[in-house]
Amino acid sequence: MKLKKITINIMKKVTIFILSLVCVFKLYSQDLNYNNNRIAVSFDGNSAPDNLYKWPKGDPDDWGALVASCAIIAKLKLQDKLVHCSYNNFIDAPAGPDHENQLKISADGCIERWSFKKDVFFDVTTQLKEARVNLATEMGKSTIEDPLYFLHAGLSEFLYQAIEEVIAQGNIEALNHVYLLSHSTFNENEIRRNYHHTWDDVQILCSNRIKYKKIQDQNDKNNPENLWHSMDNFLVWYWMRDHKDPNIRWMYTRMQAHSMGHADISDCGLFYYLLVGDSNGNPQKFKKFIGEGIYND
């Protein structure tokens, strides 16, 4: 009889454990239900060194990832759905001169080549207030019929400040209709100053209103054929270099701009997942997706 009670208790504990795993799985696998809705993104990637931070240099993967992300949007002719694209979002890091500002070079090129709206792009090092207000405004007007999808491609402090602005505008309930997509624990948790905030802080600030989904990290450095970071192996991307569309060849040069010589456009995997539905993108899938190129009608 005693053995039977022990067995029942063990079974109850196992059942509770399994149910808790199911709840966690549901949380992290919730369907985003994207249907040509508004898109916002914030990249880091600063070019100028931040000598008050342990790693002074910026994050050069975004120099090419911004372009690859815009290429995915433009290929699907969704340029009008991009309502906010901030970059260089390392808060308190210095601004660099325009001719050395790698993210500005990438952003300006996408605007010119693929007809993106210029007024939705913001350099946070020089336009922090404007970028913060713009993102807050887009978040603040979100409804069940008109949700906003935010792609978390940089650190969390800029997002935290934008949420503060949403709350100051009296629109906190609109955050119930904002979806955040992430792939990077580093982006969620890293701070460049001890008074900066993490994604956990953002969740507390908005009382967990934002709907969150995290896909697998889009880096697989040891496997060039998989995902979006092939270290110093550019061979798998030569189809860009040799493409007949000059805009695709330009995209290759923006990947080459990486200051450490890595072929890394990992953050664009967020867009490939949201817009194409595949969290396992790779160079050959991207080649097939781009096809004959991206041309303005």
Short mmCIF file of N, CA, C and O in Angstrom, two decimals, residues 32 34-44 61-87 89 103 107 110 114 116 120-121 135 148-154 179-184 187 213-219 227-228 251 265-282 285-286 289-290 294:
data_model
loop_
_atom_site.label_atom_id
_atom_site.label_comp_id
_atom_site.label_asym_id
_atom_site.label_seq_id
_atom_site.Cartn_x
_atom_site.Cartn_y
_atom_site.Cartn_z
N LEU A 32 3.09 33.41 -34.66
CA LEU A 32 3.08 34.87 -34.77
C LEU A 32 1.97 35.39 -35.68
O LEU A 32 1.67 36.57 -35.66
N TYR A 34 1.76 36.22 -38.74
CA TYR A 34 2.09 37.38 -39.58
C TYR A 34 1.31 37.32 -40.89
O TYR A 34 1.27 36.30 -41.54
N ASN A 35 0.72 38.46 -41.26
CA ASN A 35 -0.08 38.52 -42.48
C ASN A 35 0.07 39.90 -43.12
O ASN A 35 -0.85 40.71 -43.11
N ASN A 36 1.28 40.15 -43.65
CA ASN A 36 1.58 41.43 -44.30
C ASN A 36 1.28 42.63 -43.40
O ASN A 36 0.77 43.66 -43.85
N ASN A 37 1.64 42.48 -42.13
CA ASN A 37 1.43 43.55 -41.16
C ASN A 37 2.64 44.47 -41.11
O ASN A 37 3.66 44.23 -41.77
N ARG A 38 2.55 45.51 -40.30
CA ARG A 38 3.66 46.45 -40.14
C ARG A 38 4.86 45.75 -39.48
O ARG A 38 4.71 44.89 -38.63
N ILE A 39 6.06 46.16 -39.92
CA ILE A 39 7.31 45.60 -39.42
C ILE A 39 8.19 46.72 -38.89
O ILE A 39 8.30 47.79 -39.51
N ALA A 40 8.84 46.46 -37.76
CA ALA A 40 9.85 47.37 -37.22
C ALA A 40 11.07 46.55 -36.84
O ALA A 40 10.97 45.37 -36.48
N VAL A 41 12.24 47.18 -36.91
CA VAL A 41 13.48 46.49 -36.56
C VAL A 41 14.46 47.49 -35.99
O VAL A 41 14.46 48.67 -36.38
N SER A 42 15.30 47.03 -35.08
CA SER A 42 16.38 47.86 -34.58
C SER A 42 17.67 47.04 -34.56
O SER A 42 17.75 46.00 -33.90
N PHE A 43 18.67 47.52 -35.31
CA PHE A 43 19.99 46.88 -35.40
C PHE A 43 20.98 47.62 -34.49
O PHE A 43 20.81 48.80 -34.22
N ASP A 44 22.05 46.93 -34.11
CA ASP A 44 23.13 47.64 -33.43
C ASP A 44 24.19 48.00 -34.48
O ASP A 44 23.95 48.83 -35.33
N ASP A 61 28.40 42.48 -38.01
CA ASP A 61 27.52 41.59 -38.78
C ASP A 61 26.30 42.34 -39.30
O ASP A 61 25.76 42.00 -40.36
N ASP A 62 25.88 43.40 -38.58
CA ASP A 62 24.70 44.14 -39.01
C ASP A 62 24.95 44.97 -40.27
O ASP A 62 23.99 45.36 -40.95
N TRP A 63 26.22 45.24 -40.57
CA TRP A 63 26.52 46.03 -41.76
C TRP A 63 25.99 45.34 -43.02
O TRP A 63 25.48 45.99 -43.93
N GLY A 64 26.13 44.02 -43.06
CA GLY A 64 25.57 43.26 -44.18
C GLY A 64 24.17 42.74 -43.90
O GLY A 64 23.36 42.60 -44.81
N ALA A 65 23.87 42.48 -42.62
CA ALA A 65 22.56 41.91 -42.28
C ALA A 65 21.43 42.88 -42.56
O ALA A 65 20.34 42.46 -42.95
N LEU A 66 21.66 44.18 -42.36
CA LEU A 66 20.61 45.16 -42.68
C LEU A 66 20.26 45.07 -44.16
O LEU A 66 19.08 45.10 -44.53
N VAL A 67 21.27 44.96 -45.00
CA VAL A 67 21.03 44.89 -46.44
C VAL A 67 20.32 43.59 -46.81
O VAL A 67 19.34 43.61 -47.57
N ALA A 68 20.78 42.47 -46.27
CA ALA A 68 20.13 41.19 -46.57
C ALA A 68 18.68 41.19 -46.08
O ALA A 68 17.80 40.64 -46.74
N SER A 69 18.44 41.82 -44.94
CA SER A 69 17.07 41.91 -44.41
C SER A 69 16.19 42.73 -45.34
O SER A 69 15.05 42.33 -45.66
N CYS A 70 16.71 43.87 -45.79
CA CYS A 70 15.94 44.70 -46.72
C CYS A 70 15.74 44.00 -48.05
O CYS A 70 14.71 44.18 -48.70
N ALA A 71 16.71 43.17 -48.44
CA ALA A 71 16.57 42.41 -49.69
C ALA A 71 15.39 41.44 -49.59
O ALA A 71 14.63 41.27 -50.55
N ILE A 72 15.24 40.80 -48.44
CA ILE A 72 14.12 39.88 -48.25
C ILE A 72 12.80 40.64 -48.34
O ILE A 72 11.85 40.20 -49.01
N ILE A 73 12.74 41.78 -47.68
CA ILE A 73 11.53 42.61 -47.73
C ILE A 73 11.23 43.04 -49.16
O ILE A 73 10.10 42.93 -49.64
N ALA A 74 12.26 43.55 -49.85
CA ALA A 74 12.06 44.08 -51.20
C ALA A 74 11.69 42.99 -52.19
O ALA A 74 10.89 43.21 -53.12
N LYS A 75 12.28 41.81 -52.04
CA LYS A 75 11.95 40.71 -52.95
C LYS A 75 10.47 40.39 -52.87
O LYS A 75 9.83 40.04 -53.88
N LEU A 76 9.90 40.51 -51.68
CA LEU A 76 8.47 40.23 -51.47
C LEU A 76 7.60 41.46 -51.69
O LEU A 76 6.38 41.41 -51.48
N LYS A 77 8.24 42.58 -52.09
CA LYS A 77 7.54 43.84 -52.37
C LYS A 77 6.74 44.32 -51.14
O LYS A 77 5.60 44.78 -51.26
N LEU A 78 7.39 44.26 -49.99
CA LEU A 78 6.75 44.67 -48.75
C LEU A 78 7.39 45.94 -48.17
O LEU A 78 7.28 46.21 -46.98
N GLN A 79 8.04 46.73 -49.02
CA GLN A 79 8.73 47.92 -48.53
C GLN A 79 7.81 48.84 -47.73
O GLN A 79 8.25 49.45 -46.75
N ASP A 80 6.56 48.94 -48.14
CA ASP A 80 5.64 49.84 -47.45
C ASP A 80 5.25 49.33 -46.07
O ASP A 80 4.69 50.08 -45.26
N LYS A 81 5.58 48.06 -45.76
CA LYS A 81 5.26 47.51 -44.44
C LYS A 81 6.35 47.81 -43.42
O LYS A 81 6.13 47.66 -42.22
N LEU A 82 7.52 48.22 -43.89
CA LEU A 82 8.59 48.59 -42.97
C LEU A 82 8.35 50.01 -42.47
O LEU A 82 8.50 50.97 -43.21
N VAL A 83 7.98 50.14 -41.21
CA VAL A 83 7.60 51.44 -40.65
C VAL A 83 8.65 52.00 -39.72
O VAL A 83 8.57 53.17 -39.31
N HIS A 84 9.66 51.19 -39.38
CA HIS A 84 10.74 51.67 -38.51
C HIS A 84 11.95 50.79 -38.70
O HIS A 84 11.87 49.56 -38.59
N CYS A 85 13.09 51.42 -39.01
CA CYS A 85 14.36 50.70 -39.06
C CYS A 85 15.42 51.59 -38.43
O CYS A 85 15.91 52.53 -39.06
N SER A 86 15.74 51.32 -37.17
CA SER A 86 16.82 52.06 -36.51
C SER A 86 18.08 51.21 -36.53
O SER A 86 18.02 49.98 -36.59
N TYR A 87 19.21 51.89 -36.50
CA TYR A 87 20.49 51.18 -36.54
C TYR A 87 21.50 51.95 -35.70
O TYR A 87 21.25 53.08 -35.27
N ASN A 89 22.26 51.15 -32.65
CA ASN A 89 21.47 51.39 -31.45
C ASN A 89 22.20 51.07 -30.15
O ASN A 89 21.57 50.84 -29.11
N LEU A 103 26.66 51.35 -41.17
CA LEU A 103 25.22 51.10 -41.20
C LEU A 103 24.50 52.16 -42.02
O LEU A 103 23.52 51.86 -42.72
N ALA A 107 22.13 51.41 -45.08
CA ALA A 107 20.74 51.88 -45.10
C ALA A 107 20.47 52.78 -46.29
O ALA A 107 19.46 52.63 -46.99
N CYS A 110 20.07 50.79 -49.45
CA CYS A 110 18.79 50.10 -49.57
C CYS A 110 17.68 51.06 -49.98
O CYS A 110 16.81 50.72 -50.79
N TRP A 114 16.22 50.01 -53.55
CA TRP A 114 15.00 49.21 -53.45
C TRP A 114 13.78 50.01 -53.02
O TRP A 114 12.77 49.45 -52.60
N PHE A 116 12.90 51.99 -50.53
CA PHE A 116 12.37 52.10 -49.18
C PHE A 116 12.13 53.56 -48.84
O PHE A 116 12.79 54.45 -49.38
N VAL A 120 11.75 56.32 -42.55
CA VAL A 120 11.59 55.28 -41.53
C VAL A 120 12.93 54.75 -41.04
O VAL A 120 12.97 53.87 -40.17
N PHE A 121 14.03 55.29 -41.57
CA PHE A 121 15.38 54.88 -41.17
C PHE A 121 15.97 55.92 -40.22
O PHE A 121 15.89 57.12 -40.48
N LEU A 135 9.43 54.79 -33.10
CA LEU A 135 9.10 53.41 -32.74
C LEU A 135 7.95 53.39 -31.73
O LEU A 135 7.03 52.57 -31.85
N LEU A 148 1.89 45.21 -34.71
CA LEU A 148 3.25 45.55 -35.13
C LEU A 148 4.17 44.39 -34.79
O LEU A 148 4.10 43.84 -33.68
N TYR A 149 5.04 44.03 -35.73
CA TYR A 149 6.02 42.97 -35.52
C TYR A 149 7.40 43.60 -35.42
O TYR A 149 7.89 44.22 -36.37
N PHE A 150 8.00 43.47 -34.25
CA PHE A 150 9.32 44.07 -33.98
C PHE A 150 10.38 42.99 -33.99
O PHE A 150 10.28 42.01 -33.25
N LEU A 151 11.41 43.17 -34.81
CA LEU A 151 12.50 42.21 -34.91
C LEU A 151 13.69 42.74 -34.11
O LEU A 151 14.21 43.82 -34.39
N HIS A 152 14.08 41.97 -33.11
CA HIS A 152 15.06 42.39 -32.11
C HIS A 152 16.46 42.04 -32.61
O HIS A 152 16.97 40.95 -32.34
N ALA A 153 17.09 42.97 -33.33
CA ALA A 153 18.39 42.71 -33.94
C ALA A 153 19.50 43.55 -33.32
O ALA A 153 20.56 43.74 -33.92
N GLY A 154 19.25 44.05 -32.12
CA GLY A 154 20.25 44.85 -31.40
C GLY A 154 20.02 44.69 -29.92
O GLY A 154 19.17 43.92 -29.48
N TYR A 179 4.31 42.20 -31.38
CA TYR A 179 5.00 40.92 -31.35
C TYR A 179 6.50 41.18 -31.46
O TYR A 179 6.93 41.98 -32.30
N LEU A 180 7.27 40.51 -30.64
CA LEU A 180 8.73 40.64 -30.71
C LEU A 180 9.34 39.31 -31.08
O LEU A 180 9.04 38.28 -30.47
N LEU A 181 10.22 39.34 -32.09
CA LEU A 181 10.90 38.14 -32.56
C LEU A 181 12.39 38.29 -32.29
O LEU A 181 12.99 39.29 -32.65
N SER A 182 12.98 37.28 -31.65
CA SER A 182 14.39 37.32 -31.27
C SER A 182 15.07 36.02 -31.66
O SER A 182 14.42 34.99 -31.83
N HIS A 183 16.40 36.10 -31.80
CA HIS A 183 17.17 34.86 -31.99
C HIS A 183 18.44 34.88 -31.15
O HIS A 183 19.19 33.90 -31.15
N SER A 184 18.66 35.96 -30.40
CA SER A 184 19.97 36.15 -29.77
C SER A 184 19.85 36.42 -28.27
O SER A 184 19.34 37.46 -27.85
N ASN A 187 21.83 39.65 -27.54
CA ASN A 187 21.09 40.90 -27.75
C ASN A 187 20.10 41.14 -26.62
O ASN A 187 19.88 42.29 -26.22
N LYS A 213 8.56 35.71 -29.16
CA LYS A 213 8.95 34.41 -29.71
C LYS A 213 10.44 34.43 -29.99
O LYS A 213 10.96 35.40 -30.54
N LYS A 214 11.09 33.38 -29.60
CA LYS A 214 12.53 33.25 -29.85
C LYS A 214 12.77 32.03 -30.71
O LYS A 214 12.39 30.91 -30.34
N ILE A 215 13.42 32.24 -31.86
CA ILE A 215 13.80 31.13 -32.72
C ILE A 215 15.24 30.75 -32.42
O ILE A 215 15.93 31.43 -31.65
N GLN A 216 15.71 29.70 -33.03
CA GLN A 216 17.09 29.28 -32.80
C GLN A 216 18.06 30.38 -33.24
O GLN A 216 17.79 31.16 -34.15
N ASP A 217 19.20 30.42 -32.57
CA ASP A 217 20.27 31.34 -32.97
C ASP A 217 20.59 31.11 -34.44
O ASP A 217 20.75 29.97 -34.88
N GLN A 218 20.68 32.19 -35.19
CA GLN A 218 20.86 32.09 -36.64
C GLN A 218 22.32 31.99 -37.07
O GLN A 218 22.64 32.14 -38.24
N ASN A 219 23.20 31.74 -36.12
CA ASN A 219 24.61 31.49 -36.39
C ASN A 219 24.91 30.00 -36.30
O ASN A 219 24.44 29.33 -35.38
N LEU A 227 22.44 28.04 -42.07
CA LEU A 227 22.10 29.33 -41.48
C LEU A 227 22.89 30.46 -42.14
O LEU A 227 23.15 30.40 -43.34
N TRP A 228 23.25 31.51 -41.40
CA TRP A 228 23.62 32.79 -42.02
C TRP A 228 24.99 33.32 -41.62
O TRP A 228 25.28 34.49 -41.82
N MET A 251 25.10 43.88 -52.47
CA MET A 251 24.82 43.23 -51.19
C MET A 251 26.03 42.39 -50.76
O MET A 251 26.37 42.37 -49.57
N ILE A 265 25.67 37.47 -41.78
CA ILE A 265 24.47 38.30 -41.92
C ILE A 265 23.35 37.70 -41.07
O ILE A 265 22.18 37.69 -41.45
N SER A 266 23.72 37.20 -39.90
CA SER A 266 22.84 36.34 -39.11
C SER A 266 21.50 36.95 -38.75
O SER A 266 20.49 36.25 -38.68
N ASP A 267 21.45 38.27 -38.50
CA ASP A 267 20.18 38.86 -38.08
C ASP A 267 19.11 38.81 -39.16
O ASP A 267 17.92 38.89 -38.85
N CYS A 268 19.52 38.66 -40.42
CA CYS A 268 18.50 38.59 -41.48
C CYS A 268 17.68 37.30 -41.37
O CYS A 268 16.60 37.19 -41.95
N GLY A 269 18.17 36.34 -40.58
CA GLY A 269 17.40 35.12 -40.36
C GLY A 269 16.07 35.39 -39.68
O GLY A 269 15.12 34.62 -39.84
N LEU A 270 15.98 36.50 -38.93
CA LEU A 270 14.71 36.88 -38.33
C LEU A 270 13.68 37.19 -39.40
O LEU A 270 12.52 36.79 -39.30
N PHE A 271 14.10 37.92 -40.44
CA PHE A 271 13.20 38.29 -41.52
C PHE A 271 12.85 37.07 -42.37
O PHE A 271 11.71 36.93 -42.82
N TYR A 272 13.83 36.19 -42.57
CA TYR A 272 13.57 35.00 -43.37
C TYR A 272 12.54 34.12 -42.66
O TYR A 272 11.68 33.50 -43.30
N TYR A 273 12.61 34.09 -41.34
CA TYR A 273 11.62 33.32 -40.59
C TYR A 273 10.25 33.99 -40.65
O TYR A 273 9.24 33.36 -40.96
N LEU A 274 10.20 35.29 -40.34
CA LEU A 274 8.91 35.98 -40.27
C LEU A 274 8.21 36.02 -41.62
O LEU A 274 7.00 35.78 -41.71
N LEU A 275 8.94 36.33 -42.68
CA LEU A 275 8.33 36.59 -43.99
C LEU A 275 8.29 35.37 -44.91
O LEU A 275 7.45 35.30 -45.80
N VAL A 276 9.21 34.44 -44.69
CA VAL A 276 9.26 33.24 -45.54
C VAL A 276 8.76 32.01 -44.77
O VAL A 276 8.30 31.05 -45.37
N GLY A 277 8.88 32.06 -43.44
CA GLY A 277 8.38 30.96 -42.63
C GLY A 277 9.39 29.87 -42.36
O GLY A 277 9.03 28.74 -42.02
N ASP A 278 10.69 30.21 -42.49
CA ASP A 278 11.74 29.19 -42.37
C ASP A 278 12.80 29.70 -41.39
O ASP A 278 13.46 30.70 -41.65
N SER A 279 12.97 28.99 -40.28
CA SER A 279 14.00 29.37 -39.30
C SER A 279 15.33 28.68 -39.58
O SER A 279 16.27 28.81 -38.81
N ASN A 280 15.39 27.95 -40.70
CA ASN A 280 16.61 27.23 -41.07
C ASN A 280 17.11 27.68 -42.44
O ASN A 280 17.40 26.86 -43.31
N GLY A 281 17.19 28.98 -42.63
CA GLY A 281 17.71 29.50 -43.89
C GLY A 281 19.17 29.17 -44.07
O GLY A 281 19.88 28.82 -43.12
N ASN A 282 19.65 29.27 -45.29
CA ASN A 282 21.07 29.02 -45.57
C ASN A 282 21.42 29.66 -46.91
O ASN A 282 20.54 30.17 -47.62
N LYS A 285 19.38 28.33 -49.98
CA LYS A 285 17.97 28.72 -49.93
C LYS A 285 17.83 30.20 -50.28
O LYS A 285 16.88 30.59 -50.98
N PHE A 286 18.75 30.99 -49.79
CA PHE A 286 18.70 32.44 -50.07
C PHE A 286 18.93 32.70 -51.56
O PHE A 286 18.28 33.56 -52.16
N PHE A 289 15.75 31.94 -53.25
CA PHE A 289 14.77 32.98 -52.91
C PHE A 289 15.01 34.25 -53.73
O PHE A 289 14.06 34.83 -54.28
N ILE A 290 16.24 34.68 -53.84
CA ILE A 290 16.57 35.90 -54.59
C ILE A 290 16.33 35.71 -56.08
O ILE A 290 15.90 36.62 -56.79
N ILE A 294 16.40 41.53 -57.66
CA ILE A 294 15.37 42.40 -57.07
C ILE A 294 15.34 43.68 -57.89
O ILE A 294 16.28 44.47 -57.87
#
